[in-house]
PDB file of C-alpha atoms in Angstrom:
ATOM      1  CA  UNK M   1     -11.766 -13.290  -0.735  1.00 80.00           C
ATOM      2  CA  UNK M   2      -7.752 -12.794  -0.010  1.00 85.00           C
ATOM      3  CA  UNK M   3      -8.785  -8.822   0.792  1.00 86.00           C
ATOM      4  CA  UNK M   4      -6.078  -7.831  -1.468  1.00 88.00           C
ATOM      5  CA  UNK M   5      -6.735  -4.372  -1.580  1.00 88.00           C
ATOM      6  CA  UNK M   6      -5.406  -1.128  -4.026  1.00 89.00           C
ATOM      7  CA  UNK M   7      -4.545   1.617  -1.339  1.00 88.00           C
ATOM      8  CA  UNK M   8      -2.890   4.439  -3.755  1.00 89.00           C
ATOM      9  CA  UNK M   9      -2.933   5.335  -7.166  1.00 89.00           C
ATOM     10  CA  UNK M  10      -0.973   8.002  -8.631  1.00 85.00           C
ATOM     11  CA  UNK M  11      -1.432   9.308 -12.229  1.00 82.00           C
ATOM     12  CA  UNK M  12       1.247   9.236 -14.978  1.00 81.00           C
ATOM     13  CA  UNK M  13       3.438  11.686 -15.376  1.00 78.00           C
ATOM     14  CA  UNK M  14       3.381  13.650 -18.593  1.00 79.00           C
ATOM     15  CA  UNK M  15       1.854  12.367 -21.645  1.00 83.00           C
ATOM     16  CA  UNK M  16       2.033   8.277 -22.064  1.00 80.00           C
ATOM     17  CA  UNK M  17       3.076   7.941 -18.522  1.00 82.00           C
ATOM     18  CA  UNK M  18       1.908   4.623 -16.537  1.00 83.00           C
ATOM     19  CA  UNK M  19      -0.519   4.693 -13.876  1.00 84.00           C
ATOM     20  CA  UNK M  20       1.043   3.636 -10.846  1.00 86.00           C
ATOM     21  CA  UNK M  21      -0.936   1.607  -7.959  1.00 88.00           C
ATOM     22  CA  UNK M  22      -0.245   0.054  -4.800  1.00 90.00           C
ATOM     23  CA  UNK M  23      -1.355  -2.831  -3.335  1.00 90.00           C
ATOM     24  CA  UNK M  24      -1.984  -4.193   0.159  1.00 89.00           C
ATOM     25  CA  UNK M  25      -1.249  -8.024  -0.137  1.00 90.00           C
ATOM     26  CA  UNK M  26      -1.571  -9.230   3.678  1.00 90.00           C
ATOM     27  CA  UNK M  27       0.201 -12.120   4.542  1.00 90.00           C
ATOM     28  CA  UNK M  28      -2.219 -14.804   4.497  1.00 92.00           C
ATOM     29  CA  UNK M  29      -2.741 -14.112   0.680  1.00 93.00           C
ATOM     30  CA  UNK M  30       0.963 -13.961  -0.057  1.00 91.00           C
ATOM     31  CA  UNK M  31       1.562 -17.310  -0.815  1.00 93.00           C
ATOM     32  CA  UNK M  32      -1.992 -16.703  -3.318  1.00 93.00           C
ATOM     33  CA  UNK M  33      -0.663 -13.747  -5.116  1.00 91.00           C
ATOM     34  CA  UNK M  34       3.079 -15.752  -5.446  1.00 92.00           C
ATOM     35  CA  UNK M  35       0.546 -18.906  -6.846  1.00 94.00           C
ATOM     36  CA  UNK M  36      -1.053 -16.317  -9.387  1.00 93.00           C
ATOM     37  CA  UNK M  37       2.512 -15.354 -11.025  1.00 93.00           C
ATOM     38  CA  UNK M  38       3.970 -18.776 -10.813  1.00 94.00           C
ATOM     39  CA  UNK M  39       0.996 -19.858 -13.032  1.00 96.00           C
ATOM     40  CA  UNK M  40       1.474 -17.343 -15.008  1.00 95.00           C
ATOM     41  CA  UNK M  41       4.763 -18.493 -15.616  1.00 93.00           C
ATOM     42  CA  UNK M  42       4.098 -21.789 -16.150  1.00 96.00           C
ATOM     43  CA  UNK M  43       0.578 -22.861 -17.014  1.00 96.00           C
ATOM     44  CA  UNK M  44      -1.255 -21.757 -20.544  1.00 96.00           C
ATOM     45  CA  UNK M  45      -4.597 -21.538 -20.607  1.00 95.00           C
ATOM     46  CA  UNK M  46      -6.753 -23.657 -23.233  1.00 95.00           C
ATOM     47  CA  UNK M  47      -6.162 -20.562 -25.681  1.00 95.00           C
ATOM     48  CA  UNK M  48      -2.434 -20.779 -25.272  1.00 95.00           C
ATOM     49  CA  UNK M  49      -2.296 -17.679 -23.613  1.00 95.00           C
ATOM     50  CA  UNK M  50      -0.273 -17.497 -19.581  1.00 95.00           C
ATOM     51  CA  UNK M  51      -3.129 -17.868 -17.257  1.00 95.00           C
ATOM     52  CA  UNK M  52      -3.601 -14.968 -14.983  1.00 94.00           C
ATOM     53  CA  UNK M  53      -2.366 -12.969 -17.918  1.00 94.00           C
ATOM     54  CA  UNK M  54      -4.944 -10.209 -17.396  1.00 92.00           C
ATOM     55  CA  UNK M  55      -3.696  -9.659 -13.594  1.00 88.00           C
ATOM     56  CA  UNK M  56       0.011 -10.108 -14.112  1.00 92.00           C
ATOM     57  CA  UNK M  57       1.037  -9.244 -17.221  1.00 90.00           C
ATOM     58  CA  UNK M  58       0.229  -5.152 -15.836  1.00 86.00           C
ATOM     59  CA  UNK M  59       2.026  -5.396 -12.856  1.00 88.00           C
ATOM     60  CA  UNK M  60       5.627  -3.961 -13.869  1.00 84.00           C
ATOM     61  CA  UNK M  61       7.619  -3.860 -10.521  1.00 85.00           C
ATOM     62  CA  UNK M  62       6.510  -5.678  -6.922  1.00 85.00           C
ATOM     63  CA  UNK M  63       7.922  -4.721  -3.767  1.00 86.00           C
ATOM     64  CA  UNK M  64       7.703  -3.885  -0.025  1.00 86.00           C
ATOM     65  CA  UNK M  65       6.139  -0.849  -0.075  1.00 85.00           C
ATOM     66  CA  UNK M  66       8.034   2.823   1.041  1.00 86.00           C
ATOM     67  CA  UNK M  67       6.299   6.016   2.080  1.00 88.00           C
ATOM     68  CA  UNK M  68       6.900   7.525  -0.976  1.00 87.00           C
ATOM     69  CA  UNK M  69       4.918   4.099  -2.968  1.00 88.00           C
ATOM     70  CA  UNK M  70       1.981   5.476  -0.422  1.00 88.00           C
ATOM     71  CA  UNK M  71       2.332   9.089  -1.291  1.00 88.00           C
ATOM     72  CA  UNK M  72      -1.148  10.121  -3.250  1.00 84.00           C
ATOM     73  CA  UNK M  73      -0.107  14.280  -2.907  1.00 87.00           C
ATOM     74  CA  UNK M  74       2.365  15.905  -5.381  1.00 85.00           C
ATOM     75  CA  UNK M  75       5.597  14.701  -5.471  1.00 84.00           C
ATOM     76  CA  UNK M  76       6.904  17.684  -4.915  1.00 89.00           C
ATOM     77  CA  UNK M  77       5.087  17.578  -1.853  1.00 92.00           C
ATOM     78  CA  UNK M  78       6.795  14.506  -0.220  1.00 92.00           C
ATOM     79  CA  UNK M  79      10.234  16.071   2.248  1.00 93.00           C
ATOM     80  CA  UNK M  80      13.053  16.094   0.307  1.00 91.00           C
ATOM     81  CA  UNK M  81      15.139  15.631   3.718  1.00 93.00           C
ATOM     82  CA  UNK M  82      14.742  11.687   4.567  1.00 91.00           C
ATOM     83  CA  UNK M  83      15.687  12.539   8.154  1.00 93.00           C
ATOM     84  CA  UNK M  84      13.505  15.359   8.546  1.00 93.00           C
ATOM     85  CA  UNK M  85      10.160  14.683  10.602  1.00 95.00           C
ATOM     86  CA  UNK M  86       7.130  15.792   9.099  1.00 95.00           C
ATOM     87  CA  UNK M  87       3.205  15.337  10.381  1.00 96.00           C
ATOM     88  CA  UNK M  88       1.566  12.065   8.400  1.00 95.00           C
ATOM     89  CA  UNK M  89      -2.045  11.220   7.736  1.00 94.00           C
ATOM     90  CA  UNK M  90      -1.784   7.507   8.373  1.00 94.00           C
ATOM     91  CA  UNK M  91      -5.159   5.877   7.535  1.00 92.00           C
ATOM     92  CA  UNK M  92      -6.023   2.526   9.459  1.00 93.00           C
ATOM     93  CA  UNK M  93      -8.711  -0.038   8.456  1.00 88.00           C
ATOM     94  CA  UNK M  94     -11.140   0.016  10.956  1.00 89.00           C
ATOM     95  CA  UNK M  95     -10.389  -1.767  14.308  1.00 90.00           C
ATOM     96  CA  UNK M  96      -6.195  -1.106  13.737  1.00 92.00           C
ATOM     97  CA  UNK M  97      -5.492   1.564  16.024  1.00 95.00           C
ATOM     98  CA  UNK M  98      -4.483  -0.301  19.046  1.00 95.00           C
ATOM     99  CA  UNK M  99      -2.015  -2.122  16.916  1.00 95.00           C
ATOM    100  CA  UNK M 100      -0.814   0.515  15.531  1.00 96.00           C
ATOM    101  CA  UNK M 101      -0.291   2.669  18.183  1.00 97.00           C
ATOM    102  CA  UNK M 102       2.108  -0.556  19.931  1.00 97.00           C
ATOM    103  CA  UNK M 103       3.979  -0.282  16.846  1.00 96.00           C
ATOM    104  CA  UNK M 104       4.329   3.580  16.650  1.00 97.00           C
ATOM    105  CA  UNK M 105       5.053   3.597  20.644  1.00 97.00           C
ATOM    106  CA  UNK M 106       8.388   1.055  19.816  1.00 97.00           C
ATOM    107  CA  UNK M 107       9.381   3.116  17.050  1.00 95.00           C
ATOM    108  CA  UNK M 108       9.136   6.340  19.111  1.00 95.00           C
ATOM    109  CA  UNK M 109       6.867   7.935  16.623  1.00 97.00           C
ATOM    110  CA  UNK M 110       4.657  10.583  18.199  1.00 97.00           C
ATOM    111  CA  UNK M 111       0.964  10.385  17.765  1.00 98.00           C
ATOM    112  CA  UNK M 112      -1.612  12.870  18.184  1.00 97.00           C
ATOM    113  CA  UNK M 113      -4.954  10.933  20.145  1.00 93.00           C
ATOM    114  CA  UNK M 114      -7.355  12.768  18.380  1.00 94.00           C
ATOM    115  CA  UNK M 115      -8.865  11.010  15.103  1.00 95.00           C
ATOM    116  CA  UNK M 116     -11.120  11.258  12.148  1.00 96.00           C
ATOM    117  CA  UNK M 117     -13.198   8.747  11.798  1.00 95.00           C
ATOM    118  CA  UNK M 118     -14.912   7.310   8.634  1.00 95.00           C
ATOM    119  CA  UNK M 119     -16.734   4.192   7.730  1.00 93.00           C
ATOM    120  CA  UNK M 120     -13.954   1.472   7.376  1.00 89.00           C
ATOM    121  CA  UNK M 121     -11.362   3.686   8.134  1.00 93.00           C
ATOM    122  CA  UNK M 122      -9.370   6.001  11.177  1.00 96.00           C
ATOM    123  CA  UNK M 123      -7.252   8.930  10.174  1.00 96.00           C
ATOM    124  CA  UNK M 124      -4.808   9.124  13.128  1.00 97.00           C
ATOM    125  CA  UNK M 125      -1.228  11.902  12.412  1.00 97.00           C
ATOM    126  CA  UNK M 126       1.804  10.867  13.116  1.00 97.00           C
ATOM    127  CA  UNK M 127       4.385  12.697  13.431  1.00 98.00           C
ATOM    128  CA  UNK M 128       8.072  10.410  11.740  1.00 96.00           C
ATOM    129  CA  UNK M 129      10.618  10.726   8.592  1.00 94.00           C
ATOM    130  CA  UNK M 130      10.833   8.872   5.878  1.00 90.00           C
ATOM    131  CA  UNK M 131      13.606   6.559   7.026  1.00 84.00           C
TER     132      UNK M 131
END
């Protein structure tokens, strides 16, 4: 219902590594999400366990996210050179474009017009650095 949504995954690295995901929490769910860890701070459920433990107890680190927290290729793939610009597959949910595009055009970020479209989604390349 809060369309909280995982939009990369990235498998560990080496044996025992952690499985690394990203979510998309938009901002109408934030205060949800920030509801679901203060209960699990502060609320036990009837078995004396944290509620929500099954959510938050696997979540390790939460922050804004970077490009590199969006980066599904090798990481030896992502530009080593922050300031260098490099072509991006951006993918939009469907009905995004136009926004995006506003926010690319006051960033100065190039765009190519043409697009792949799929159901729920636009691919759209964009042509920025890291920083």
């Amino acid at each position: 219902q809060q369309k909280m949504e995982v939009v990369a995954v990235r498998e560990p690295e080496g044996d025992g590594g952690i499985v690394k995901a990203s979510v998309f929490v938009p901002e109408r769910a934030k205060n949800y999400f920030l509801n679901k860890i203060e209960q699990y701070r502060s609320t036990d459920t009837d078995k004396g366990r944290p509620r929500n433990e099954p959510l938050i107890s696997r979540i390790e680190t939460a922050q804004l996210a970077s490009a590199r927290s969006l980066f599904t290729d090798d990481a030896a793939l992502f530009p080593p050179d922050q300031q260098l610009a490099v072509w991006w597959e951006i993918w939009l949910r469907e009905g995004r474009r136009e926004k995006f595009e506003a926010i690319a055009a006051a960033l100065e970020i190039e765009l190519r017009q043409h697009a792949i479209r799929f159901p729920e989604r636009e691919v759209v390349l964009a042509l920025a650095s890291t920083v």
